[in-house]
PDB file of C-alpha atoms and ligand atoms in Angstrom:
ATOM      1  CA  UNK A1203      -0.801 -25.337  -3.439  1.00 88.00           C
ATOM      2  CA  UNK A1204      -1.870 -21.542  -3.342  1.00 95.00           C
ATOM      3  CA  UNK A1205      -0.197 -18.685  -5.041  1.00 96.00           C
ATOM      4  CA  UNK A1206      -1.278 -15.393  -2.833  1.00 97.00           C
ATOM      5  CA  UNK A1207      -2.701 -17.338   0.608  1.00 97.00           C
ATOM      6  CA  UNK A1208      -4.221 -13.881   1.881  1.00 98.00           C
ATOM      7  CA  UNK A1209      -6.399 -12.915  -1.698  1.00 98.00           C
ATOM      8  CA  UNK A1210      -7.404 -16.737  -2.256  1.00 98.00           C
ATOM      9  CA  UNK A1211      -8.358 -17.784   1.008  1.00 98.00           C
ATOM     10  CA  UNK A1212      -9.761 -14.520   2.177  1.00 97.00           C
ATOM     11  CA  UNK A1213     -13.377 -14.051   4.007  1.00 97.00           C
ATOM     12  CA  UNK A1214     -16.536 -13.168   2.197  1.00 98.00           C
ATOM     13  CA  UNK A1215     -16.473  -9.939   4.404  1.00 98.00           C
ATOM     14  CA  UNK A1216     -12.939  -9.037   3.733  1.00 98.00           C
ATOM     15  CA  UNK A1217     -13.534  -9.530  -0.423  1.00 98.00           C
ATOM     16  CA  UNK A1218     -16.680  -7.431   0.002  1.00 98.00           C
ATOM     17  CA  UNK A1219     -14.829  -4.718   1.716  1.00 98.00           C
ATOM     18  CA  UNK A1220     -11.612  -4.805  -0.869  1.00 98.00           C
ATOM     19  CA  UNK A1221     -13.953  -5.082  -3.783  1.00 98.00           C
ATOM     20  CA  UNK A1222     -16.289  -1.871  -2.758  1.00 98.00           C
ATOM     21  CA  UNK A1223     -12.956   0.346  -2.076  1.00 98.00           C
ATOM     22  CA  UNK A1224     -11.411  -1.022  -5.757  1.00 98.00           C
ATOM     23  CA  UNK A1225     -15.045  -0.629  -7.212  1.00 98.00           C
ATOM     24  CA  UNK A1226     -15.137   3.077  -5.997  1.00 98.00           C
ATOM     25  CA  UNK A1227     -11.353   3.928  -7.313  1.00 98.00           C
ATOM     26  CA  UNK A1228     -12.290   2.412 -10.855  1.00 98.00           C
ATOM     27  CA  UNK A1229     -15.773   4.768 -11.001  1.00 98.00           C
ATOM     28  CA  UNK A1230     -14.077   7.709  -9.832  1.00 97.00           C
ATOM     29  CA  UNK A1231     -11.071   6.884 -12.156  1.00 97.00           C
ATOM     30  CA  UNK A1232     -13.319   6.486 -15.363  1.00 97.00           C
ATOM     31  CA  UNK A1233     -15.558   9.840 -14.485  1.00 96.00           C
ATOM     32  CA  UNK A1234     -12.399  11.662 -14.374  1.00 96.00           C
ATOM     33  CA  UNK A1235     -10.437   9.897 -17.256  1.00 96.00           C
ATOM     34  CA  UNK A1236     -12.709   8.271 -19.749  1.00 96.00           C
ATOM     35  CA  UNK A1237     -14.651  10.354 -22.241  1.00 93.00           C
ATOM     36  CA  UNK A1238     -16.681   7.044 -23.119  1.00 96.00           C
ATOM     37  CA  UNK A1239     -17.819   6.528 -19.242  1.00 97.00           C
ATOM     38  CA  UNK A1240     -17.961  10.054 -18.073  1.00 95.00           C
ATOM     39  CA  UNK A1241     -20.838  11.469 -19.410  1.00 92.00           C
ATOM     40  CA  UNK A1242     -23.077   7.736 -18.581  1.00 95.00           C
ATOM     41  CA  UNK A1243     -21.842   7.817 -15.205  1.00 95.00           C
ATOM     42  CA  UNK A1244     -22.646  11.416 -14.659  1.00 93.00           C
ATOM     43  CA  UNK A1245     -25.752  11.266 -16.355  1.00 94.00           C
ATOM     44  CA  UNK A1246     -26.951   8.556 -13.597  1.00 96.00           C
ATOM     45  CA  UNK A1247     -25.650  11.369 -10.726  1.00 95.00           C
ATOM     46  CA  UNK A1248     -23.089   8.294  -9.887  1.00 95.00           C
ATOM     47  CA  UNK A1249     -21.178   9.260  -6.408  1.00 95.00           C
ATOM     48  CA  UNK A1250     -18.457   6.648  -6.661  1.00 96.00           C
ATOM     49  CA  UNK A1251     -17.682   7.247  -2.920  1.00 96.00           C
ATOM     50  CA  UNK A1252     -20.676   5.868  -1.610  1.00 96.00           C
ATOM     51  CA  UNK A1253     -20.838   3.045  -4.203  1.00 97.00           C
ATOM     52  CA  UNK A1254     -21.828  -0.382  -2.787  1.00 98.00           C
ATOM     53  CA  UNK A1255     -21.624  -3.958  -4.831  1.00 98.00           C
ATOM     54  CA  UNK A1256     -25.336  -4.030  -5.018  1.00 96.00           C
ATOM     55  CA  UNK A1257     -25.096  -0.851  -6.796  1.00 97.00           C
ATOM     56  CA  UNK A1258     -23.647  -2.171  -9.860  1.00 97.00           C
ATOM     57  CA  UNK A1259     -26.846  -3.264 -11.171  1.00 97.00           C
ATOM     58  CA  UNK A1260     -27.765   0.526 -11.664  1.00 96.00           C
ATOM     59  CA  UNK A1261     -24.507   1.269 -14.056  1.00 97.00           C
ATOM     60  CA  UNK A1262     -24.496   0.532 -17.684  1.00 96.00           C
ATOM     61  CA  UNK A1263     -23.329  -2.612 -19.434  1.00 98.00           C
ATOM     62  CA  UNK A1264     -20.347  -2.325 -21.921  1.00 98.00           C
ATOM     63  CA  UNK A1265     -20.436  -4.548 -24.753  1.00 98.00           C
ATOM     64  CA  UNK A1266     -17.919  -5.870 -27.181  1.00 97.00           C
ATOM     65  CA  UNK A1267     -19.278  -3.367 -30.272  1.00 97.00           C
ATOM     66  CA  UNK A1268     -18.607  -0.839 -27.832  1.00 98.00           C
ATOM     67  CA  UNK A1269     -14.814  -1.733 -27.165  1.00 97.00           C
ATOM     68  CA  UNK A1270     -14.338  -2.618 -31.016  1.00 97.00           C
ATOM     69  CA  UNK A1271     -15.801   1.151 -31.993  1.00 97.00           C
ATOM     70  CA  UNK A1272     -12.786   2.457 -30.135  1.00 97.00           C
ATOM     71  CA  UNK A1273     -10.105   0.516 -31.389  1.00 97.00           C
ATOM     72  CA  UNK A1274      -7.195   0.787 -30.731  1.00 96.00           C
ATOM     73  CA  UNK A1275      -6.644   3.739 -28.169  1.00 97.00           C
ATOM     74  CA  UNK A1276      -9.846   5.276 -27.790  1.00 95.00           C
ATOM     75  CA  UNK A1277     -10.882   3.755 -24.201  1.00 96.00           C
ATOM     76  CA  UNK A1278      -7.426   4.933 -22.692  1.00 97.00           C
ATOM     77  CA  UNK A1279      -7.450   6.639 -19.537  1.00 96.00           C
ATOM     78  CA  UNK A1280      -3.836   6.802 -19.294  1.00 95.00           C
ATOM     79  CA  UNK A1281      -1.591   8.698 -21.876  1.00 96.00           C
ATOM     80  CA  UNK A1282      -0.053   6.433 -24.435  1.00 97.00           C
ATOM     81  CA  UNK A1283       3.683   7.040 -22.717  1.00 98.00           C
ATOM     82  CA  UNK A1284       2.449   4.970 -19.980  1.00 98.00           C
ATOM     83  CA  UNK A1285       1.138   2.030 -21.882  1.00 98.00           C
ATOM     84  CA  UNK A1286       3.862  -0.724 -21.971  1.00 98.00           C
ATOM     85  CA  UNK A1287       2.036  -3.160 -24.478  1.00 98.00           C
ATOM     86  CA  UNK A1288      -0.704  -3.620 -26.618  1.00 97.00           C
ATOM     87  CA  UNK A1289      -2.594  -7.010 -27.173  1.00 97.00           C
ATOM     88  CA  UNK A1290      -5.308  -7.443 -29.397  1.00 97.00           C
ATOM     89  CA  UNK A1291      -8.262 -10.149 -29.713  1.00 95.00           C
ATOM     90  CA  UNK A1292      -7.109 -10.932 -33.462  1.00 84.00           C
ATOM     91  CA  UNK A1293     -10.541 -11.121 -35.416  1.00 87.00           C
ATOM     92  CA  UNK A1294     -11.400  -9.324 -38.270  1.00 89.00           C
ATOM     93  CA  UNK A1295     -13.148  -6.794 -36.047  1.00 94.00           C
ATOM     94  CA  UNK A1296     -10.450  -6.492 -33.081  1.00 95.00           C
ATOM     95  CA  UNK A1297     -10.671  -5.369 -29.869  1.00 97.00           C
ATOM     96  CA  UNK A1298      -7.188  -3.888 -28.607  1.00 97.00           C
ATOM     97  CA  UNK A1299      -6.231  -4.046 -24.883  1.00 97.00           C
ATOM     98  CA  UNK A1300      -3.534  -1.677 -23.508  1.00 97.00           C
ATOM     99  CA  UNK A1301      -1.868  -2.586 -20.065  1.00 98.00           C
ATOM    100  CA  UNK A1302       0.442  -0.231 -18.028  1.00 98.00           C
ATOM    101  CA  UNK A1303       3.473  -2.148 -16.048  1.00 98.00           C
ATOM    102  CA  UNK A1304       0.935  -2.249 -13.066  1.00 98.00           C
ATOM    103  CA  UNK A1305      -1.400  -3.630 -15.398  1.00 98.00           C
ATOM    104  CA  UNK A1306       1.081  -6.465 -16.658  1.00 98.00           C
ATOM    105  CA  UNK A1307       1.599  -6.947 -13.067  1.00 98.00           C
ATOM    106  CA  UNK A1308      -1.382  -7.672 -11.787  1.00 97.00           C
ATOM    107  CA  UNK A1309      -2.386 -10.155 -14.934  1.00 98.00           C
ATOM    108  CA  UNK A1310       0.644 -12.010 -14.176  1.00 98.00           C
ATOM    109  CA  UNK A1311      -0.620 -12.707 -10.391  1.00 98.00           C
ATOM    110  CA  UNK A1312      -4.035 -13.698 -11.845  1.00 98.00           C
ATOM    111  CA  UNK A1313      -2.358 -16.289 -14.260  1.00 98.00           C
ATOM    112  CA  UNK A1314       0.090 -17.212 -11.626  1.00 98.00           C
ATOM    113  CA  UNK A1315      -2.399 -18.588  -9.407  1.00 98.00           C
ATOM    114  CA  UNK A1316      -3.824 -20.609 -12.077  1.00 98.00           C
ATOM    115  CA  UNK A1317      -0.516 -22.054 -12.806  1.00 98.00           C
ATOM    116  CA  UNK A1318       0.460 -22.913  -9.163  1.00 98.00           C
ATOM    117  CA  UNK A1319      -3.133 -24.183  -8.549  1.00 98.00           C
ATOM    118  CA  UNK A1320      -2.125 -26.625 -11.275  1.00 98.00           C
ATOM    119  CA  UNK A1321       1.170 -27.705  -9.236  1.00 98.00           C
ATOM    120  CA  UNK A1322       4.134 -25.438 -11.552  1.00 98.00           C
ATOM    121  CA  UNK A1323       6.809 -24.465  -9.203  1.00 98.00           C
ATOM    122  CA  UNK A1324      10.491 -23.906  -9.874  1.00 98.00           C
ATOM    123  CA  UNK A1325      11.375 -27.932 -10.783  1.00 98.00           C
ATOM    124  CA  UNK A1326       8.723 -27.867 -13.508  1.00 98.00           C
ATOM    125  CA  UNK A1327       9.533 -27.929 -17.136  1.00 98.00           C
ATOM    126  CA  UNK A1328       7.246 -26.274 -18.838  1.00 98.00           C
ATOM    127  CA  UNK A1329       6.610 -25.655 -22.286  1.00 98.00           C
ATOM    128  CA  UNK A1330       4.420 -23.399 -23.847  1.00 98.00           C
ATOM    129  CA  UNK A1331       2.612 -24.239 -27.480  1.00 97.00           C
ATOM    130  CA  UNK A1332       0.470 -21.214 -27.295  1.00 96.00           C
ATOM    131  CA  UNK A1333       1.292 -18.625 -29.717  1.00 94.00           C
ATOM    132  CA  UNK A1334       3.564 -15.392 -29.097  1.00 95.00           C
ATOM    133  CA  UNK A1335       2.014 -12.490 -30.738  1.00 94.00           C
ATOM    134  CA  UNK A1336      -0.691  -9.929 -30.776  1.00 95.00           C
ATOM    135  CA  UNK A1337      -2.830 -12.603 -29.009  1.00 95.00           C
ATOM    136  CA  UNK A1338      -2.441 -12.595 -25.302  1.00 96.00           C
ATOM    137  CA  UNK A1339      -1.544 -16.389 -24.368  1.00 96.00           C
ATOM    138  CA  UNK A1340       1.995 -17.041 -25.032  1.00 97.00           C
ATOM    139  CA  UNK A1341       3.213 -13.553 -23.753  1.00 97.00           C
ATOM    140  CA  UNK A1342       1.373 -14.064 -20.224  1.00 97.00           C
ATOM    141  CA  UNK A1343       2.204 -17.851 -19.662  1.00 98.00           C
ATOM    142  CA  UNK A1344       5.672 -16.895 -20.291  1.00 98.00           C
ATOM    143  CA  UNK A1345       6.442 -14.456 -17.832  1.00 98.00           C
ATOM    144  CA  UNK A1346       3.657 -15.661 -15.206  1.00 98.00           C
ATOM    145  CA  UNK A1347       5.868 -18.983 -15.511  1.00 98.00           C
ATOM    146  CA  UNK A1348       9.300 -17.155 -14.680  1.00 97.00           C
ATOM    147  CA  UNK A1349       7.813 -15.283 -12.265  1.00 96.00           C
ATOM    148  CA  UNK A1350       6.951 -18.935 -10.369  1.00 98.00           C
ATOM    149  CA  UNK A1351      10.790 -19.802 -11.083  1.00 98.00           C
ATOM    150  CA  UNK A1352      10.201 -22.803 -13.358  1.00 98.00           C
ATOM    151  CA  UNK A1353      12.280 -23.336 -16.486  1.00 98.00           C
ATOM    152  CA  UNK A1354      10.277 -22.276 -19.487  1.00 98.00           C
ATOM    153  CA  UNK A1355      10.646 -23.500 -22.936  1.00 98.00           C
ATOM    154  CA  UNK A1356       9.160 -21.209 -25.493  1.00 97.00           C
ATOM    155  CA  UNK A1357       7.795 -23.293 -28.406  1.00 97.00           C
ATOM    156  CA  UNK A1358       5.076 -21.233 -29.484  1.00 94.00           C
ATOM    157  CA  UNK A1359       6.621 -21.161 -33.035  1.00 94.00           C
ATOM    158  CA  UNK A1360       6.928 -24.723 -33.837  1.00 96.00           C
ATOM    159  CA  UNK A1361       4.913 -26.948 -35.489  1.00 96.00           C
ATOM    160  CA  UNK A1362       2.907 -29.959 -34.105  1.00 96.00           C
ATOM    161  CA  UNK A1363       5.536 -32.734 -34.458  1.00 96.00           C
ATOM    162  CA  UNK A1364       8.298 -30.218 -33.688  1.00 97.00           C
ATOM    163  CA  UNK A1365       6.466 -29.587 -30.387  1.00 97.00           C
ATOM    164  CA  UNK A1366       6.141 -33.575 -29.325  1.00 96.00           C
ATOM    165  CA  UNK A1367      10.046 -33.825 -29.925  1.00 96.00           C
ATOM    166  CA  UNK A1368      10.492 -30.838 -27.921  1.00 97.00           C
ATOM    167  CA  UNK A1369       9.020 -32.248 -24.928  1.00 97.00           C
ATOM    168  CA  UNK A1370      10.503 -35.314 -25.293  1.00 96.00           C
ATOM    169  CA  UNK A1371      14.340 -33.622 -25.756  1.00 97.00           C
ATOM    170  CA  UNK A1372      13.219 -31.245 -22.762  1.00 98.00           C
ATOM    171  CA  UNK A1373      11.628 -33.742 -20.475  1.00 98.00           C
ATOM    172  CA  UNK A1374       8.547 -31.493 -20.196  1.00 98.00           C
ATOM    173  CA  UNK A1375       6.577 -32.234 -17.206  1.00 98.00           C
ATOM    174  CA  UNK A1376       3.874 -29.246 -17.894  1.00 98.00           C
ATOM    175  CA  UNK A1377       2.355 -28.390 -21.387  1.00 98.00           C
ATOM    176  CA  UNK A1378       0.267 -25.136 -21.759  1.00 98.00           C
ATOM    177  CA  UNK A1379      -1.709 -24.103 -24.769  1.00 97.00           C
ATOM    178  CA  UNK A1380      -5.008 -23.548 -26.065  1.00 94.00           C
ATOM    179  CA  UNK A1381      -7.587 -25.971 -25.918  1.00 92.00           C
ATOM    180  CA  UNK A1382      -7.680 -25.985 -29.972  1.00 93.00           C
ATOM    181  CA  UNK A1383      -4.069 -26.503 -30.046  1.00 95.00           C
ATOM    182  CA  UNK A1384      -3.810 -29.022 -27.619  1.00 96.00           C
ATOM    183  CA  UNK A1385      -6.224 -31.148 -29.517  1.00 96.00           C
ATOM    184  CA  UNK A1386      -4.098 -30.636 -32.751  1.00 96.00           C
ATOM    185  CA  UNK A1387      -1.122 -32.115 -30.745  1.00 96.00           C
ATOM    186  CA  UNK A1388      -3.203 -34.881 -30.039  1.00 97.00           C
ATOM    187  CA  UNK A1389      -4.350 -35.351 -33.339  1.00 97.00           C
ATOM    188  CA  UNK A1390      -0.815 -34.992 -34.918  1.00 97.00           C
ATOM    189  CA  UNK A1391       0.851 -37.517 -32.378  1.00 97.00           C
ATOM    190  CA  UNK A1392      -1.997 -40.072 -33.174  1.00 97.00           C
ATOM    191  CA  UNK A1393      -1.490 -39.657 -37.067  1.00 97.00           C
ATOM    192  CA  UNK A1394       2.367 -40.094 -36.520  1.00 97.00           C
ATOM    193  CA  UNK A1395       2.023 -43.143 -34.310  1.00 97.00           C
ATOM    194  CA  UNK A1396       3.489 -41.427 -31.137  1.00 96.00           C
ATOM    195  CA  UNK A1397       2.102 -42.334 -27.683  1.00 95.00           C
ATOM    196  CA  UNK A1398       1.080 -39.158 -26.654  1.00 94.00           C
ATOM    197  CA  UNK A1399       0.482 -40.938 -22.843  1.00 92.00           C
ATOM    198  CA  UNK A1400       4.272 -42.183 -23.006  1.00 95.00           C
ATOM    199  CA  UNK A1401       5.582 -38.620 -23.328  1.00 96.00           C
ATOM    200  CA  UNK A1402       6.819 -37.291 -19.711  1.00 97.00           C
ATOM    201  CA  UNK A1403       4.073 -34.373 -19.216  1.00 98.00           C
ATOM    202  CA  UNK A1404       1.941 -34.852 -16.002  1.00 97.00           C
ATOM    203  CA  UNK A1405      -0.115 -31.366 -15.820  1.00 98.00           C
ATOM    204  CA  UNK A1406      -1.741 -29.979 -19.079  1.00 98.00           C
ATOM    205  CA  UNK A1407      -2.689 -26.425 -18.928  1.00 98.00           C
ATOM    206  CA  UNK A1408      -5.789 -25.427 -21.238  1.00 97.00           C
ATOM    207  CA  UNK A1409      -6.506 -22.124 -22.346  1.00 96.00           C
ATOM    208  CA  UNK A1410      -9.974 -21.276 -23.071  1.00 94.00           C
ATOM    209  CA  UNK A1411     -11.933 -18.092 -24.197  1.00 91.00           C
ATOM    210  CA  UNK A1412     -15.260 -19.982 -24.354  1.00 87.00           C
ATOM    211  CA  UNK A1413     -16.650 -21.842 -21.396  1.00 80.00           C
ATOM    212  CA  UNK A1414     -18.058 -25.215 -22.119  1.00 76.00           C
ATOM    213  CA  UNK A1415     -17.779 -28.940 -20.360  1.00 80.00           C
ATOM    214  CA  UNK A1416     -16.350 -31.952 -21.392  1.00 85.00           C
ATOM    215  CA  UNK A1417     -13.016 -30.515 -23.005  1.00 89.00           C
ATOM    216  CA  UNK A1418     -11.147 -31.299 -19.777  1.00 90.00           C
ATOM    217  CA  UNK A1419     -11.883 -35.066 -19.435  1.00 92.00           C
ATOM    218  CA  UNK A1420     -11.231 -35.601 -23.212  1.00 94.00           C
ATOM    219  CA  UNK A1421      -8.049 -33.890 -22.615  1.00 96.00           C
ATOM    220  CA  UNK A1422      -7.210 -35.696 -19.395  1.00 96.00           C
ATOM    221  CA  UNK A1423      -7.576 -39.207 -21.192  1.00 96.00           C
ATOM    222  CA  UNK A1424      -5.681 -38.175 -24.464  1.00 96.00           C
ATOM    223  CA  UNK A1425      -2.749 -36.774 -22.320  1.00 97.00           C
ATOM    224  CA  UNK A1426      -3.055 -39.073 -19.398  1.00 96.00           C
ATOM    225  CA  UNK A1427      -2.770 -36.229 -17.680  1.00 97.00           C
ATOM    226  CA  UNK A1428      -4.173 -33.690 -15.092  1.00 97.00           C
ATOM    227  CA  UNK A1429      -6.013 -30.546 -16.887  1.00 96.00           C
ATOM    228  CA  UNK A1430      -6.125 -27.624 -15.292  1.00 97.00           C
ATOM    229  CA  UNK A1431      -8.564 -25.102 -17.321  1.00 96.00           C
ATOM    230  CA  UNK A1432      -7.502 -21.442 -17.631  1.00 97.00           C
ATOM    231  CA  UNK A1433     -10.338 -18.959 -18.779  1.00 96.00           C
ATOM    232  CA  UNK A1434      -9.772 -15.503 -20.159  1.00 95.00           C
ATOM    233  CA  UNK A1435     -12.022 -12.880 -21.800  1.00 96.00           C
ATOM    234  CA  UNK A1436      -9.114 -11.372 -24.410  1.00 95.00           C
ATOM    235  CA  UNK A1437     -11.524  -7.970 -24.722  1.00 97.00           C
ATOM    236  CA  UNK A1438     -10.349  -6.860 -20.934  1.00 97.00           C
ATOM    237  CA  UNK A1439      -7.144  -8.555 -20.321  1.00 96.00           C
ATOM    238  CA  UNK A1440      -4.958 -11.844 -21.157  1.00 93.00           C
ATOM    239  CA  UNK A1441      -5.865 -15.540 -19.893  1.00 96.00           C
ATOM    240  CA  UNK A1442      -6.409 -16.074 -16.496  1.00 98.00           C
ATOM    241  CA  UNK A1443      -9.566 -14.270 -14.848  1.00 98.00           C
ATOM    242  CA  UNK A1444     -10.448 -17.461 -14.053  1.00 98.00           C
ATOM    243  CA  UNK A1445      -9.074 -20.923 -13.098  1.00 97.00           C
ATOM    244  CA  UNK A1446      -9.387 -24.753 -12.194  1.00 96.00           C
ATOM    245  CA  UNK A1447      -7.894 -26.073  -9.354  1.00 96.00           C
ATOM    246  CA  UNK A1448      -7.077 -29.701  -7.812  1.00 94.00           C
ATOM    247  CA  UNK A1449     -10.735 -30.254  -6.563  1.00 95.00           C
ATOM    248  CA  UNK A1450     -12.157 -29.601 -10.497  1.00 91.00           C
ATOM    249  CA  UNK A1451     -15.230 -28.084  -9.347  1.00 90.00           C
ATOM    250  CA  UNK A1452     -15.414 -25.101 -11.633  1.00 94.00           C
ATOM    251  CA  UNK A1453     -13.130 -22.258 -12.159  1.00 96.00           C
ATOM    252  CA  UNK A1454     -11.878 -19.827  -9.374  1.00 98.00           C
ATOM    253  CA  UNK A1455     -12.449 -16.177 -10.304  1.00 98.00           C
ATOM    254  CA  UNK A1456      -9.986 -13.772  -9.577  1.00 98.00           C
ATOM    255  CA  UNK A1457     -12.340 -11.808  -8.242  1.00 98.00           C
ATOM    256  CA  UNK A1458     -10.029  -9.021  -6.865  1.00 98.00           C
ATOM    257  CA  UNK A1459      -9.161  -8.489 -10.205  1.00 98.00           C
ATOM    258  CA  UNK A1460     -12.422  -8.832 -11.951  1.00 98.00           C
ATOM    259  CA  UNK A1461     -16.423  -8.383 -10.277  1.00 98.00           C
ATOM    260  CA  UNK A1462     -18.570 -11.045 -11.861  1.00 98.00           C
ATOM    261  CA  UNK A1463     -22.214 -10.905 -12.035  1.00 98.00           C
ATOM    262  CA  UNK A1464     -24.572 -13.189 -13.722  1.00 98.00           C
ATOM    263  CA  UNK A1465     -27.475 -11.734 -15.736  1.00 98.00           C
ATOM    264  CA  UNK A1466     -30.430 -12.594 -17.900  1.00 98.00           C
ATOM    265  CA  UNK A1467     -29.059 -12.183 -21.356  1.00 98.00           C
ATOM    266  CA  UNK A1468     -32.559 -11.076 -22.629  1.00 98.00           C
ATOM    267  CA  UNK A1469     -33.426  -8.503 -19.715  1.00 97.00           C
ATOM    268  CA  UNK A1470     -30.474  -7.591 -18.232  1.00 97.00           C
ATOM    269  CA  UNK A1471     -31.634  -8.682 -14.404  1.00 97.00           C
ATOM    270  CA  UNK A1472     -29.215  -9.805 -12.194  1.00 98.00           C
ATOM    271  CA  UNK A1473     -29.737 -14.133 -11.854  1.00 98.00           C
ATOM    272  CA  UNK A1474     -29.642 -15.545  -7.963  1.00 96.00           C
ATOM    273  CA  UNK A1475     -26.975 -17.559  -7.066  1.00 95.00           C
ATOM    274  CA  UNK A1476     -26.705 -20.718  -8.901  1.00 96.00           C
ATOM    275  CA  UNK A1477     -28.709 -19.681 -11.680  1.00 98.00           C
ATOM    276  CA  UNK A1478     -27.527 -19.862 -15.388  1.00 97.00           C
ATOM    277  CA  UNK A1479     -27.003 -16.523 -17.140  1.00 98.00           C
ATOM    278  CA  UNK A1480     -24.719 -14.276 -18.986  1.00 98.00           C
ATOM    279  CA  UNK A1481     -21.586 -13.701 -17.330  1.00 98.00           C
ATOM    280  CA  UNK A1482     -20.534  -9.880 -16.870  1.00 98.00           C
ATOM    281  CA  UNK A1483     -17.196  -8.782 -15.800  1.00 98.00           C
ATOM    282  CA  UNK A1484     -16.122  -5.670 -14.140  1.00 98.00           C
ATOM    283  CA  UNK A1485     -12.341  -4.470 -13.847  1.00 97.00           C
ATOM    284  CA  UNK A1486     -11.153  -3.722 -10.599  1.00 98.00           C
ATOM    285  CA  UNK A1487      -8.012  -2.107 -10.639  1.00 93.00           C
ATOM    286  CA  UNK A1488      -6.936  -2.383 -14.214  1.00 96.00           C
ATOM    287  CA  UNK A1489      -5.136   1.179 -15.413  1.00 96.00           C
ATOM    288  CA  UNK A1490      -5.202   1.930 -18.882  1.00 95.00           C
ATOM    289  CA  UNK A1491      -8.606   0.516 -19.657  1.00 95.00           C
ATOM    290  CA  UNK A1492     -10.902  -0.063 -16.762  1.00 97.00           C
ATOM    291  CA  UNK A1493     -14.314  -1.320 -18.137  1.00 98.00           C
ATOM    292  CA  UNK A1494     -17.493  -1.484 -16.334  1.00 98.00           C
ATOM    293  CA  UNK A1495     -20.054  -4.684 -16.386  1.00 98.00           C
ATOM    294  CA  UNK A1496     -18.591  -5.940 -19.993  1.00 98.00           C
ATOM    295  CA  UNK A1497     -21.045  -8.809 -21.274  1.00 98.00           C
ATOM    296  CA  UNK A1498     -19.033 -12.107 -21.934  1.00 97.00           C
ATOM    297  CA  UNK A1499     -21.907 -13.474 -23.980  1.00 96.00           C
ATOM    298  CA  UNK A1500     -20.726 -16.654 -22.175  1.00 95.00           C
ATOM    299  CA  UNK A1501     -23.453 -18.588 -20.225  1.00 96.00           C
ATOM    300  CA  UNK A1502     -22.739 -19.715 -16.835  1.00 96.00           C
ATOM    301  CA  UNK A1503     -23.502 -19.366 -13.216  1.00 97.00           C
ATOM    302  CA  UNK A1504     -21.625 -18.464  -9.695  1.00 98.00           C
ATOM    303  CA  UNK A1505     -20.971 -20.855  -6.852  1.00 97.00           C
ATOM    304  CA  UNK A1506     -19.826 -19.181  -3.527  1.00 96.00           C
ATOM    305  CA  UNK A1507     -19.981 -22.597  -1.144  1.00 94.00           C
ATOM    306  CA  UNK A1508     -16.413 -23.398  -0.058  1.00 88.00           C
ATOM    307  CA  UNK A1509     -14.572 -25.631  -2.326  1.00 97.00           C
ATOM    308  CA  UNK A1510     -12.436 -28.684  -1.077  1.00 97.00           C
ATOM    309  CA  UNK A1511      -9.149 -26.919  -2.146  1.00 97.00           C
ATOM    310  CA  UNK A1512      -9.323 -24.469   0.171  1.00 97.00           C
ATOM    311  CA  UNK A1513      -9.549 -21.275  -2.102  1.00 98.00           C
ATOM    312  CA  UNK A1514     -12.453 -19.440  -0.933  1.00 98.00           C
ATOM    313  CA  UNK A1515     -12.738 -17.288  -4.661  1.00 98.00           C
ATOM    314  CA  UNK A1516     -16.035 -17.854  -6.223  1.00 98.00           C
ATOM    315  CA  UNK A1517     -16.275 -20.895  -8.600  1.00 97.00           C
ATOM    316  CA  UNK A1518     -17.572 -19.826 -12.407  1.00 96.00           C
ATOM    317  CA  UNK A1519     -19.574 -23.170 -13.509  1.00 93.00           C
ATOM    318  CA  UNK A1520     -20.895 -23.973 -16.950  1.00 87.00           C
TER     319      UNK A1520
HETATM  320 ZN1   ZN B 107     -11.252 -25.051  -5.776  1.00 56.01          ZN
END
């Protein structure tokens, strides 16, 4: 099932055209509105209207330190009156991310694509075990699932045993939580002698901020359920930048909203298709805090070959 057929099955030529146009607008906006990027871009003599995707390699990277150093409002390109929500990464040195209502809409669209890829539909009962708070997971999942029309059980504040009872009481068919919370649930069930595999859950969404192999298979075995990973970089936007599909063949990047590059983590030079390196993301269309070439610190490779699920969006492999 596809959430946005036009975008998710776009030809490469159409996607490149869309990305180029969004990149030009983003850079133009930053040149006009961002004190952080203005000087850097002007020094390089960047002319947004002439930018091609390949020219990104000539633009500066943005690091976590850059974002944390401007906490909480330093990178806003809109007045605070246009910001409808703030989330943070929740660490000791946090990064704050501001959302206009337009940004919220874009985020929910990205997240909904991954939820639909896992089969969520209006007949589904989805329990959200992820936290609702400054961290973006719970609120993002909640509203994206409501847009799809699923029945949502907001259970982020419950202890693991209460979560398990709730799953039974409500006949929960879809469960969403961070990967760590899912493992905690499984351990709580084991200790209490509850048969996890007898629960009605058929699909589990595992929210990740780190990409690594092996966890999907482990969760699939523990819950005897389909597992769809949803990857996010909370320094940029909530979860949903990339998500799994029924083909289990890497995570499709929502590349109409975030343009990915893979670089050599030491030299910063662009890697070729299929080569592993550091994932770098540029926001395309983010309004309140657009970011150029953010270094995620995650090692991955990109694959453009067609996926058997029908999506043409580039896949992130780890
Ligand atoms: Zn696929």
